[in-house]
Coordinates of C-alpha atoms and ligand atoms in Angstrom, one line a residue:
M1 CA 10.3 -13.4 -12.8
T2 CA 13.7 -11.6 -11.7
I3 CA 13.2 -8.4 -9.6
P4 CA 16.0 -6.0 -11.1
T5 CA 18.6 -4.8 -8.5
V6 CA 20.5 -1.1 -8.4
T7 CA 24.2 -1.1 -6.9
L8 CA 24.7 0.9 -4.0
N9 CA 27.6 3.2 -3.5
N10 CA 29.5 0.3 -1.7
G11 CA 28.8 -2.2 -4.5
V12 CA 26.1 -3.9 -2.5
D13 CA 23.1 -4.8 -4.7
I14 CA 19.5 -4.2 -3.6
P15 CA 16.4 -5.5 -5.3
Q16 CA 14.6 -2.6 -6.7
L17 CA 11.2 -3.6 -5.5
G18 CA 10.8 -5.0 -2.1
F19 CA 7.9 -5.6 0.8
G20 CA 6.8 -3.2 3.3
V21 CA 5.6 -4.2 6.6
F22 CA 4.3 -0.6 8.2
Q23 CA 1.1 -1.1 10.3
I24 CA 1.3 -5.1 9.9
P25 CA 0.9 -6.4 13.7
D26 CA 3.3 -8.7 14.6
D27 CA 1.1 -11.9 14.8
Q28 CA 0.0 -11.3 11.1
T29 CA 3.4 -10.4 9.7
T30 CA 4.5 -13.6 9.3
V31 CA 1.6 -14.5 7.3
A32 CA 2.2 -11.7 4.9
V33 CA 6.1 -11.9 4.5
T34 CA 5.6 -15.5 3.8
A35 CA 3.0 -14.9 1.0
A36 CA 5.5 -12.0 -0.3
L37 CA 8.3 -14.5 -0.2
E38 CA 6.4 -17.2 -1.8
A39 CA 5.2 -14.4 -4.5
G40 CA 8.9 -13.7 -5.3
Y41 CA 9.8 -10.6 -3.2
R42 CA 13.7 -11.3 -1.6
S43 CA 13.8 -7.9 0.2
I44 CA 12.0 -7.1 3.2
D45 CA 11.8 -3.8 4.8
T46 CA 10.9 -3.3 8.6
A47 CA 11.8 -1.1 11.6
A48 CA 12.0 -1.6 15.4
V49 CA 9.5 0.8 16.0
Y50 CA 6.9 -1.2 13.8
G51 CA 7.2 -4.1 16.5
N52 CA 7.0 -6.6 14.0
E53 CA 10.8 -7.6 13.5
A54 CA 10.1 -11.2 15.1
G55 CA 7.3 -11.7 13.1
V56 CA 9.7 -10.9 9.9
G57 CA 12.1 -13.3 11.5
R58 CA 9.7 -16.1 11.6
A59 CA 9.1 -15.7 7.9
L60 CA 12.5 -15.7 6.9
T61 CA 13.5 -18.8 8.9
A62 CA 10.3 -20.8 7.9
S63 CA 11.0 -19.8 4.2
G64 CA 14.1 -22.0 4.2
L65 CA 15.7 -19.4 1.4
P66 CA 19.3 -19.0 1.6
R67 CA 20.2 -16.2 3.5
E68 CA 22.3 -14.5 0.9
E69 CA 19.1 -14.4 -1.1
L70 CA 17.3 -12.3 1.2
F71 CA 17.7 -8.6 1.7
V72 CA 16.8 -7.3 4.9
T73 CA 16.1 -3.6 6.0
T74 CA 15.4 -2.4 9.6
K75 CA 16.0 1.1 11.0
L76 CA 17.1 2.6 14.5
W77 CA 14.0 4.3 16.2
N78 CA 14.4 8.1 17.2
A79 CA 14.3 7.1 21.2
D80 CA 17.6 4.8 20.7
Q81 CA 19.8 7.6 18.8
G82 CA 23.2 8.1 20.2
Y83 CA 26.2 6.1 19.8
D84 CA 26.0 3.5 22.5
N85 CA 22.2 3.5 22.3
A86 CA 22.3 2.7 18.8
L87 CA 24.7 0.0 19.1
R88 CA 22.2 -1.7 21.9
A89 CA 19.2 -1.0 19.5
F90 CA 21.0 -2.9 17.0
D91 CA 21.7 -6.1 18.9
A92 CA 18.2 -6.2 20.1
S93 CA 16.9 -5.8 16.4
L94 CA 19.1 -8.4 15.1
A95 CA 17.7 -11.0 18.1
K96 CA 14.4 -10.2 17.2
L97 CA 14.9 -10.7 13.4
G98 CA 17.0 -13.9 14.4
L99 CA 19.9 -12.9 12.1
D100 CA 23.4 -12.4 12.3
Y101 CA 23.7 -9.5 10.0
V102 CA 21.4 -7.1 8.3
D103 CA 21.6 -5.6 4.9
L104 CA 20.7 -2.5 5.2
Y105 CA 20.3 -0.4 8.5
L106 CA 19.0 3.1 8.3
I107 CA 18.6 5.9 10.7
H108 CA 14.7 6.2 10.8
W109 CA 14.4 9.9 11.1
P110 CA 16.9 12.8 11.6
T111 CA 15.0 14.4 14.7
P112 CA 17.0 17.5 14.3
A113 CA 15.8 18.7 17.7
R114 CA 17.7 15.9 19.5
D115 CA 20.4 16.4 17.4
L116 CA 22.1 12.8 17.8
Y117 CA 22.2 11.6 14.0
L118 CA 26.1 12.3 13.7
E119 CA 26.7 10.3 17.0
S120 CA 24.3 7.4 15.6
W121 CA 26.1 7.6 12.4
R122 CA 29.3 7.0 14.1
A123 CA 27.7 3.7 15.4
L124 CA 26.3 2.7 11.7
E125 CA 30.1 3.3 10.6
R126 CA 31.3 0.7 13.2
L127 CA 28.4 -1.7 12.2
A128 CA 29.6 -1.6 8.6
A129 CA 33.2 -1.8 9.6
E130 CA 32.6 -5.0 11.6
G131 CA 30.3 -6.6 8.9
R132 CA 27.2 -6.6 10.8
I133 CA 25.2 -4.6 8.2
R134 CA 26.3 -4.7 4.9
A135 CA 25.3 -1.0 4.0
A136 CA 24.2 2.0 6.2
G137 CA 22.1 4.6 5.2
V138 CA 19.5 7.0 6.4
S139 CA 15.8 7.9 6.1
N140 CA 13.8 11.0 5.9
F141 CA 17.0 13.2 6.0
Q142 CA 16.6 16.6 3.9
P143 CA 19.7 18.2 2.0
A144 CA 20.7 20.0 5.6
H145 CA 21.1 16.8 7.3
L146 CA 22.7 14.9 4.7
D147 CA 25.2 18.0 4.4
R148 CA 25.9 18.0 7.8
L149 CA 26.8 14.1 7.9
L150 CA 28.7 14.4 4.7
D151 CA 30.8 16.8 5.8
S152 CA 31.6 14.8 9.3
S153 CA 32.1 11.4 7.9
A154 CA 33.8 9.7 5.3
L155 CA 31.1 6.7 5.0
T156 CA 28.5 8.4 2.6
P157 CA 24.9 6.8 3.2
A158 CA 24.1 4.1 0.5
V159 CA 20.4 5.0 0.7
N160 CA 18.1 7.8 1.8
Q161 CA 14.5 6.2 2.3
I162 CA 11.9 9.4 2.1
E163 CA 8.2 9.6 1.4
L164 CA 8.3 9.6 -2.5
H165 CA 4.9 9.0 -4.9
P166 CA 3.4 11.0 -7.4
G167 CA 1.7 13.4 -4.9
L168 CA 5.3 13.9 -3.6
Q169 CA 7.7 13.6 -6.1
Q170 CA 11.0 15.1 -4.5
D171 CA 12.4 16.2 -7.4
D172 CA 15.0 18.2 -5.7
L173 CA 16.0 15.6 -3.2
R174 CA 16.5 13.2 -5.8
A175 CA 18.8 15.3 -7.7
F176 CA 21.0 15.8 -4.4
H177 CA 21.0 11.8 -4.0
R178 CA 22.1 11.4 -7.8
Q179 CA 25.0 14.1 -7.5
H180 CA 26.1 12.4 -4.0
G181 CA 25.8 8.6 -5.3
I182 CA 23.2 8.1 -2.7
A183 CA 20.1 5.6 -3.9
T184 CA 16.7 6.9 -3.5
E185 CA 13.9 4.5 -1.8
A186 CA 10.6 5.4 -2.0
W187 CA 8.4 5.0 1.2
S188 CA 4.6 4.9 1.0
P189 CA 5.4 4.6 -3.0
L190 CA 1.5 4.3 -3.4
A191 CA 0.7 7.1 -1.1
Q192 CA -1.2 4.8 0.9
G193 CA -3.9 4.6 -1.6
A194 CA -4.0 8.4 -2.2
V195 CA -2.9 8.8 -5.7
L196 CA -4.7 5.6 -7.2
D197 CA -7.9 7.7 -8.0
D198 CA -5.9 10.3 -9.8
Q199 CA -7.0 10.8 -13.6
A200 CA -3.6 10.7 -14.8
I201 CA -2.9 7.5 -13.2
T202 CA -6.4 5.9 -13.8
K203 CA -6.2 6.7 -17.8
I204 CA -2.7 5.2 -18.1
A205 CA -4.0 2.0 -16.1
T206 CA -7.2 1.8 -18.8
R207 CA -5.0 1.9 -21.7
T208 CA -2.3 -0.6 -20.6
G209 CA -4.6 -3.1 -18.9
K210 CA -2.9 -2.5 -15.6
T211 CA -4.2 -1.5 -12.1
P212 CA -3.4 1.9 -10.8
A213 CA -1.1 0.7 -8.3
Q214 CA 1.0 -0.9 -11.0
V215 CA 1.2 2.0 -13.3
V216 CA 2.5 4.1 -9.9
L217 CA 5.1 1.4 -9.1
R218 CA 6.1 1.3 -12.8
W219 CA 6.5 5.2 -12.8
H220 CA 8.9 4.7 -9.8
L221 CA 11.0 2.0 -11.4
Q222 CA 11.4 4.1 -14.5
L223 CA 12.7 6.9 -12.7
G224 CA 15.1 4.6 -10.7
N225 CA 13.6 4.8 -7.4
I226 CA 14.0 1.5 -5.0
V227 CA 10.3 0.9 -4.0
I228 CA 8.8 -1.2 -1.0
P229 CA 4.7 -1.2 -1.3
K230 CA 3.1 -3.2 1.8
S231 CA -0.3 -5.2 1.4
V232 CA -1.7 -7.6 3.3
T233 CA -3.9 -8.7 0.7
P234 CA -2.4 -11.9 -1.2
S235 CA -3.7 -10.8 -4.6
R236 CA -2.2 -7.3 -4.1
I237 CA 1.1 -8.7 -2.9
R238 CA 1.4 -10.9 -6.2
Q239 CA -0.2 -7.9 -8.3
N240 CA 2.6 -5.6 -7.0
L241 CA 5.3 -7.5 -8.5
E242 CA 3.7 -7.8 -11.9
V243 CA 5.2 -4.5 -13.1
F244 CA 8.3 -5.8 -15.4
D245 CA 5.8 -6.8 -18.3
F246 CA 4.8 -3.3 -19.6
E247 CA 6.4 0.1 -19.7
L248 CA 5.3 3.7 -19.6
T249 CA 5.9 6.0 -22.3
E250 CA 7.4 9.6 -22.4
E251 CA 4.4 11.2 -22.4
D252 CA 3.0 9.1 -19.6
M253 CA 5.9 10.1 -17.4
T254 CA 5.2 13.5 -18.3
S255 CA 1.8 13.7 -17.5
I256 CA 2.1 11.9 -13.9
A257 CA 5.1 14.5 -13.1
T258 CA 2.1 17.2 -13.4
I259 CA 0.3 15.7 -10.2
D260 CA 2.9 16.7 -7.8
R261 CA 1.1 18.5 -5.5
G262 CA 3.2 18.4 -2.1
L263 CA 1.1 15.7 -0.6
R264 CA 2.6 14.1 2.5
T265 CA 1.3 11.0 3.9
G266 CA 3.5 11.1 6.9
P267 CA 5.1 13.8 9.2
H268 CA 8.0 16.3 7.9
P269 CA 11.3 15.5 8.5
D270 CA 12.3 18.6 10.1
Q271 CA 9.4 18.6 12.6
L272 CA 9.4 14.9 14.0
N273 CA 10.9 14.0 17.2
Ligands
NDP301 P1 1.9 2.2 0.7 O1 2.0 3.3 -0.1 O2 2.9 0.8 0.3 O3 0.6 1.9 0.7 C1 -0.1 0.6 1.5 C2 -1.4 0.7 1.1 O4 -2.1 0.6 -0.1 C3 -2.3 -0.3 2.0 O5 -3.5 0.4 2.4 C4 -2.4 -1.4 1.1 O6 -3.8 -2.0 1.4 C5 -2.9 -0.6 -0.2 N1 -2.5 -1.1 -1.3 C6 -1.2 -2.3 -1.5 N2 -1.4 -2.5 -2.8 C7 -2.2 -2.1 -3.7 C8 -2.8 -2.5 -4.8 N3 -2.1 -3.0 -5.4 N4 -4.1 -1.8 -4.9 C9 -4.8 -1.1 -4.3 N5 -4.1 -1.1 -3.0 C10 -3.1 -1.3 -2.6 O7 2.3 2.6 2.2 P2 3.3 2.2 3.2 O8 2.9 3.6 4.3 O9 3.2 1.0 4.2 O10 4.6 2.2 2.7 C11 5.3 1.1 2.1 C12 6.4 0.9 3.1 O11 7.1 2.0 3.2 C13 6.3 0.7 4.8 O12 5.4 -0.5 4.8 C14 7.2 0.7 5.2 O13 8.2 -0.3 5.0 C15 8.1 2.0 4.6 N6 7.7 3.3 5.4 C16 8.7 3.7 5.9 C17 8.5 4.9 6.6 C18 9.9 5.6 6.9 O14 9.9 6.8 7.9 N7 11.1 5.5 6.7 C19 7.5 5.5 6.7 C20 6.5 4.6 6.2 C21 6.5 3.6 5.3 P3 -4.0 -3.6 1.9 O15 -2.7 -4.0 3.1 O16 -5.2 -3.5 2.8 O17 -3.9 -4.7 1.0

C-alpha cells in the first residue's frame, strides 16, 4: 500500500496520512508507534508537550527503517516561545527523538497574549536554513496571526495544523491556506470520535461497507487535507489506513458539508495562552 503525498511549498513531500500520538503516555507510545510503522504509516506527529518524544524515538530506532523513509513532526511548546528559548527547546526535542533533524517543526499555538510567535518564527527560519528541519510550519494559527507572520518573513509556513473535522470544517481558513500556498493539516480529524455517530456519516458507512472513521478520513483526503488520526488500538491503527480503496461521491461530500456546526474539541486559538 502506498500512502499518497502532498508536496509542500518548499518542495518537501509529506505523507497525506500520518499517525498522531497526543495523550499516549510515553511508556505506551513505543508500542503504538511500532504498530503504526508495521501497519505502513511513515509519518508520526508528536509534540514536546505530549511528553512522548522519547517513546516515538525508541520506536523509530527499533523499526530499522531508513531515516529518509520516515517523516517526523514535532512542535514548539508555548512556554518555550521566543528566539533563544525556541532554539533550546528544539535541541531538547531532537535529543529526545534521537534524531539529527526533523521533517516538520511547528509553533504549537500562536498564544497571542505572549506575542512571541514572530520571534519564535525567526528561530524556525534559522533551523530551516541550517537544514535541521526540512520544513517549518505553524499550528492553530488564525488568519490574523498568519497575516502578521507573512508580513514579517520571507518564509511562508509550509503547513498550518488546525482542528478540522466534519463538525468544524474551517472553510474560510482552508481558503486562506490555498491562497497563500500553505498546506492544511487536520488535527483531531475524527473529532476524537464525536462525529462518528452522525447520520450523514453512518449512512455512507453502511452503503460503502466502510466504518464511520474510514468515511471521515476519506472525506479529509478528498478535500486535500493532511490527516493524523490517533489510536492505541491495533485494529483501528490498521483500519485508519484502509481508506485508499473507495471513494465518496459528490453527493456524499455535500451531505457531510451540512454537518459543520462549529464543534471544537480543543481551545480556541485566540484564547489559549
Ligand atoms: P482523533 O480525532 O485522531 O481521535 C482519536 C480518538 O478516536 C481516540 O479516542 C481513538 O481511540 C479513537 N479512534 C481512532 N480510530 C478510530 C476508529 N477507526 N474507530 C473508532 N474510534 C477511533 O484525535 P486526536 O485529538 O488524537 O488528534 C489526532 C492527532 O492530532 C493527535 O494525536 C496529535 O498528534 C494531533 N493534535 C494536534 C493538536 C494541535 O494543537 N496541534 C491538538 C490535538 C491533536 P483509541 O486510541 O482508544 O483507539
